[in-house]
CSV table of C-alpha atoms in Angstrom, one decimal:
chain,number,residue,atom,x,y,z
A,1,ALA,CA,-11.8,-23.6,-19.8
A,2,GLN,CA,-8.7,-21.9,-18.5
A,3,SER,CA,-8.5,-21.0,-14.9
A,4,VAL,CA,-6.2,-20.3,-12.0
A,5,THR,CA,-6.8,-21.4,-8.4
A,6,GLN,CA,-4.9,-19.9,-5.5
A,7,LEU,CA,-5.3,-22.3,-2.7
A,8,ASP,CA,-4.9,-19.9,0.2
A,9,SER,CA,-6.7,-16.5,0.5
A,10,HIS,CA,-4.4,-15.5,3.4
A,11,VAL,CA,-1.0,-16.7,4.5
A,12,SER,CA,0.8,-15.4,7.6
A,13,VAL,CA,4.5,-16.0,8.3
A,14,SER,CA,7.1,-14.7,10.7
A,15,GLU,CA,9.9,-12.6,9.4
A,16,GLY,CA,12.8,-14.8,8.3
A,17,THR,CA,10.8,-17.9,7.8
A,18,PRO,CA,10.0,-19.5,4.4
A,19,VAL,CA,7.1,-18.4,2.2
A,20,LEU,CA,4.9,-20.7,0.1
A,21,LEU,CA,2.0,-19.4,-1.9
A,22,ARG,CA,0.2,-22.1,-3.8
A,23,CYS,CA,-1.2,-21.9,-7.3
A,24,ASN,CA,-2.9,-24.5,-9.6
A,25,TYR,CA,-3.9,-23.8,-13.1
A,26,SER,CA,-6.0,-25.3,-15.8
A,27,SER,CA,-5.1,-24.8,-19.4
A,28,SER,CA,-5.7,-26.6,-22.7
A,29,TYR,CA,-2.6,-25.2,-24.3
A,30,SER,CA,1.0,-24.7,-23.3
A,31,PRO,CA,0.5,-21.7,-20.9
A,32,SER,CA,2.6,-18.9,-19.8
A,33,LEU,CA,2.4,-18.4,-16.1
A,34,PHE,CA,3.1,-15.3,-14.0
A,35,TRP,CA,3.2,-14.1,-10.4
A,36,TYR,CA,2.4,-10.5,-9.8
A,37,VAL,CA,2.5,-8.6,-6.5
A,38,GLN,CA,0.2,-5.7,-5.5
A,39,HIS,CA,1.2,-3.3,-2.8
A,40,PRO,CA,-1.3,-0.8,-1.6
A,41,ASN,CA,-1.7,2.2,-3.8
A,42,LYS,CA,0.8,0.8,-6.3
A,43,GLY,CA,0.4,-0.9,-9.6
A,44,LEU,CA,0.8,-4.6,-10.0
A,45,GLN,CA,4.4,-5.6,-10.4
A,46,LEU,CA,5.7,-8.7,-12.2
A,47,LEU,CA,7.6,-11.0,-9.9
A,48,LEU,CA,8.5,-13.7,-12.4
A,49,LYS,CA,7.2,-15.6,-15.4
A,50,TYR,CA,7.3,-19.0,-16.9
A,51,THR,CA,7.3,-19.3,-20.7
A,52,SER,CA,8.2,-22.9,-21.5
A,53,ALA,CA,11.9,-22.6,-20.8
A,54,ALA,CA,13.4,-23.7,-17.4
A,55,THR,CA,10.8,-25.1,-15.1
A,56,LEU,CA,12.4,-23.4,-12.1
A,57,VAL,CA,12.0,-19.7,-12.5
A,58,LYS,CA,13.8,-17.1,-10.4
A,59,GLY,CA,12.2,-13.7,-10.0
A,60,ILE,CA,12.9,-10.4,-8.2
A,61,ASN,CA,13.3,-10.0,-4.5
A,62,GLY,CA,14.4,-13.5,-3.9
A,63,PHE,CA,11.2,-15.2,-5.1
A,64,GLU,CA,11.1,-18.2,-7.3
A,65,ALA,CA,8.5,-20.6,-8.7
A,66,GLU,CA,8.5,-24.1,-10.1
A,67,PHE,CA,6.4,-25.2,-13.0
A,68,LYS,CA,5.2,-28.7,-12.5
A,69,LYS,CA,3.1,-29.9,-15.5
A,70,SER,CA,2.2,-33.2,-13.9
A,71,GLU,CA,0.7,-31.4,-10.9
A,72,THR,CA,-0.5,-28.4,-12.9
A,73,SER,CA,1.0,-26.2,-10.2
A,74,PHE,CA,3.1,-23.1,-10.1
A,75,HIS,CA,3.8,-22.4,-6.5
A,76,LEU,CA,5.7,-19.3,-5.4
A,77,THR,CA,8.4,-19.6,-2.7
A,78,LYS,CA,10.9,-17.5,-0.9
A,79,PRO,CA,13.4,-18.9,1.6
A,80,SER,CA,13.2,-16.0,4.1
A,81,ALA,CA,10.3,-13.5,4.4
A,82,HIS,CA,10.9,-9.8,4.9
A,83,MET,CA,8.5,-7.3,6.3
A,84,SER,CA,8.4,-5.6,3.0
A,85,ASP,CA,7.0,-8.8,1.3
A,86,ALA,CA,3.6,-8.2,2.9
A,87,ALA,CA,1.2,-7.6,0.0
A,88,GLU,CA,-1.4,-9.3,-2.3
A,89,TYR,CA,0.0,-11.9,-4.7
A,90,PHE,CA,-1.7,-13.0,-7.9
A,91,CYS,CA,-1.0,-16.1,-9.9
A,92,VAL,CA,-1.8,-15.5,-13.5
A,93,VAL,CA,-2.1,-17.7,-16.6
A,94,SER,CA,-2.0,-16.7,-20.3
A,95,PRO,CA,-3.6,-19.8,-21.8
A,96,SER,CA,-2.3,-19.4,-25.3
A,97,GLY,CA,1.2,-18.7,-24.1
A,98,GLY,CA,1.1,-15.1,-25.2
A,99,TYR,CA,1.1,-12.0,-23.0
A,100,ASN,CA,-2.2,-10.4,-23.9
A,101,LYS,CA,-5.0,-12.5,-22.5
A,102,LEU,CA,-4.3,-12.8,-18.8
A,103,ILE,CA,-6.5,-14.8,-16.4
A,104,PHE,CA,-5.9,-13.9,-12.7
A,105,GLY,CA,-6.3,-16.0,-9.6
A,106,ALA,CA,-8.3,-14.6,-6.7
A,107,GLY,CA,-5.1,-13.5,-4.9
A,108,THR,CA,-3.3,-14.5,-1.7
A,109,ARG,CA,-2.7,-11.9,1.0
A,110,LEU,CA,0.6,-12.4,2.6
A,111,ALA,CA,1.1,-11.1,6.1
A,112,VAL,CA,4.6,-11.0,7.7
A,113,HIS,CA,5.0,-10.7,11.4
A,114,PRO,CA,8.1,-9.5,13.3
B,1,GLY,CA,10.4,-0.8,-15.9
B,2,ALA,CA,7.8,1.1,-17.8
B,3,VAL,CA,5.5,3.4,-15.9
B,4,VAL,CA,1.7,3.6,-16.2
B,5,SER,CA,-0.4,6.2,-14.4
B,6,GLN,CA,-4.1,6.5,-13.7
B,7,HIS,CA,-6.2,9.5,-12.9
B,8,PRO,CA,-8.0,10.0,-10.7
B,9,SER,CA,-7.0,7.6,-8.0
B,10,ARG,CA,-10.4,7.9,-6.3
B,11,VAL,CA,-13.7,9.2,-7.5
B,12,ILE,CA,-17.1,9.4,-6.0
B,13,CYS,CA,-20.1,10.2,-8.1
B,14,LYS,CA,-23.9,10.3,-8.0
B,15,SER,CA,-25.9,7.6,-9.6
B,16,GLY,CA,-26.8,8.4,-13.2
B,17,THR,CA,-23.7,10.5,-13.9
B,18,SER,CA,-20.8,9.6,-16.1
B,19,VAL,CA,-17.2,9.2,-15.0
B,20,LYS,CA,-14.0,9.2,-17.1
B,21,ILE,CA,-10.8,7.4,-16.0
B,22,GLU,CA,-7.5,8.1,-17.7
B,23,CYS,CA,-4.7,5.7,-18.2
B,24,ARG,CA,-1.3,7.0,-19.4
B,25,SER,CA,1.9,5.4,-20.4
B,26,LEU,CA,4.5,7.9,-19.1
B,27,ASP,CA,7.7,6.7,-20.7
B,28,PHE,CA,6.8,4.5,-23.6
B,29,GLN,CA,4.4,4.1,-26.5
B,30,ALA,CA,1.5,1.8,-25.5
B,31,THR,CA,0.3,0.1,-28.7
B,32,THR,CA,-2.1,-2.0,-26.6
B,33,MET,CA,-3.9,-1.1,-23.4
B,34,PHE,CA,-6.1,-3.2,-21.2
B,35,TRP,CA,-8.8,-2.4,-18.7
B,36,TYR,CA,-9.6,-4.6,-15.7
B,37,ARG,CA,-12.1,-4.5,-13.0
B,38,GLN,CA,-11.3,-5.8,-9.5
B,39,PHE,CA,-14.1,-6.6,-7.1
B,40,PRO,CA,-13.4,-6.6,-3.3
B,41,LYS,CA,-11.4,-9.7,-2.3
B,42,LYS,CA,-11.7,-11.0,-5.9
B,43,SER,CA,-9.3,-11.3,-8.8
B,44,LEU,CA,-8.9,-8.9,-11.7
B,45,MET,CA,-11.3,-9.5,-14.6
B,46,LEU,CA,-10.3,-8.3,-18.0
B,47,MET,CA,-13.0,-5.9,-19.4
B,48,ALA,CA,-11.5,-5.0,-22.8
B,49,THR,CA,-8.4,-4.7,-24.9
B,50,SER,CA,-7.7,-1.6,-27.0
B,51,ASN,CA,-5.2,-1.0,-29.7
B,52,GLU,CA,-4.2,2.5,-30.6
B,53,GLY,CA,-6.5,3.9,-33.2
B,54,SER,CA,-8.9,0.9,-33.2
B,55,LYS,CA,-12.1,0.1,-31.5
B,56,ALA,CA,-11.8,-1.8,-28.3
B,57,THR,CA,-12.5,-5.5,-28.0
B,58,TYR,CA,-14.7,-6.3,-25.1
B,59,GLU,CA,-14.9,-9.5,-23.1
B,60,GLN,CA,-18.1,-11.4,-23.0
B,61,GLY,CA,-20.6,-9.9,-20.6
B,62,VAL,CA,-19.1,-6.4,-20.6
B,63,GLU,CA,-21.5,-3.8,-22.0
B,64,LYS,CA,-19.6,-1.7,-24.5
B,65,ASP,CA,-22.2,1.1,-24.4
B,66,LYS,CA,-21.8,1.4,-20.7
B,67,PHE,CA,-18.0,1.2,-20.5
B,68,LEU,CA,-16.7,3.4,-23.3
B,69,ILE,CA,-13.1,3.0,-24.1
B,70,ASN,CA,-11.0,5.3,-26.2
B,71,HIS,CA,-7.4,4.8,-27.2
B,72,ALA,CA,-6.8,7.8,-29.4
B,73,SER,CA,-3.0,8.1,-28.8
B,74,LEU,CA,-0.1,5.9,-28.0
B,75,THR,CA,0.1,7.3,-24.5
B,76,LEU,CA,-3.5,7.7,-23.4
B,77,SER,CA,-6.6,5.5,-23.0
B,78,THR,CA,-9.8,6.5,-21.3
B,79,LEU,CA,-12.6,4.5,-19.8
B,80,THR,CA,-15.9,6.2,-19.4
B,81,VAL,CA,-18.5,4.7,-17.2
B,82,THR,CA,-21.8,6.0,-18.5
B,83,SER,CA,-24.9,6.5,-16.4
B,84,ALA,CA,-23.1,4.9,-13.4
B,85,HIS,CA,-25.0,2.9,-10.8
B,86,PRO,CA,-23.9,1.7,-7.4
B,87,GLU,CA,-23.2,-1.8,-8.8
B,88,ASP,CA,-20.5,-0.2,-11.0
B,89,SER,CA,-18.6,0.7,-7.8
B,90,SER,CA,-15.3,-1.1,-8.1
B,91,PHE,CA,-11.5,-0.8,-8.5
B,92,TYR,CA,-10.6,-0.2,-12.1
B,93,ILE,CA,-7.1,-1.0,-13.3
B,94,CYS,CA,-5.4,-0.4,-16.6
B,95,SER,CA,-2.3,-1.9,-18.1
B,96,ALA,CA,-0.3,-1.2,-21.2
B,97,THR,CA,2.3,-2.8,-23.4
B,98,GLY,CA,4.4,-1.8,-26.3
B,99,GLN,CA,4.8,-3.3,-29.7
B,100,GLY,CA,6.4,-6.8,-29.5
B,101,TRP,CA,6.7,-6.5,-25.7
B,102,ASN,CA,6.3,-9.6,-23.5
B,103,GLU,CA,4.9,-7.9,-20.4
B,104,GLN,CA,2.0,-5.8,-19.4
B,105,PHE,CA,2.7,-2.8,-17.1
B,106,PHE,CA,-0.1,-1.9,-14.7
B,107,GLY,CA,-1.4,1.4,-13.4
B,108,PRO,CA,-2.1,1.9,-9.7
B,109,GLY,CA,-5.9,1.7,-10.2
B,110,THR,CA,-8.9,3.9,-9.7
B,111,ARG,CA,-11.4,3.4,-6.9
B,112,LEU,CA,-14.9,4.3,-8.2
B,113,THR,CA,-17.7,4.7,-5.7
B,114,VAL,CA,-21.2,5.4,-7.0
B,115,LEU,CA,-23.7,6.8,-4.5
């Protein structure tokens, strides 16, 4: 069965320090992997996606993620957190590699302190 | 990016009544729309997929007679929660995509509270 595990439900960082949000996936096929961000009262926004091209994927707002097949991981990183990064982040897998059937992780709430 | 809206953003209803939630693609033709349910502090669960002009495809465990989905036009899909009960209280999110697109665009969600 396909699944996504976000290892931390809450992450708290200071402004200007690095961000690491961890994600492990399980998929029988070559998956597509995504990171979405959810700000209060706004729709989910796509940060970045991996679709079997380069394993290091760069997204919007300075975020990037690295696909590691051997570790079945797709961790999200950012070198320097900004206050506006505070939000809920979802790691998402599309098991068949397409874009229709999305399986969401439980989410990680990122808090950024001054 | 493409914009998807939902209406209403919040709704409170009495147990036993029906509630309709609208999902609109504002600046593109949405050939496929998706409905998700998000429980508190939990992930989004796909409820159903609907293609314009066709019957929706429901995920396992989702009652199609309780959650009626209509996708009658390329810009509008509706989710009707029939005979709502308190356990139907949740955050409902829709998304939409266009023909051949490689991304889903999400609406802001609708908070349903059934008393």
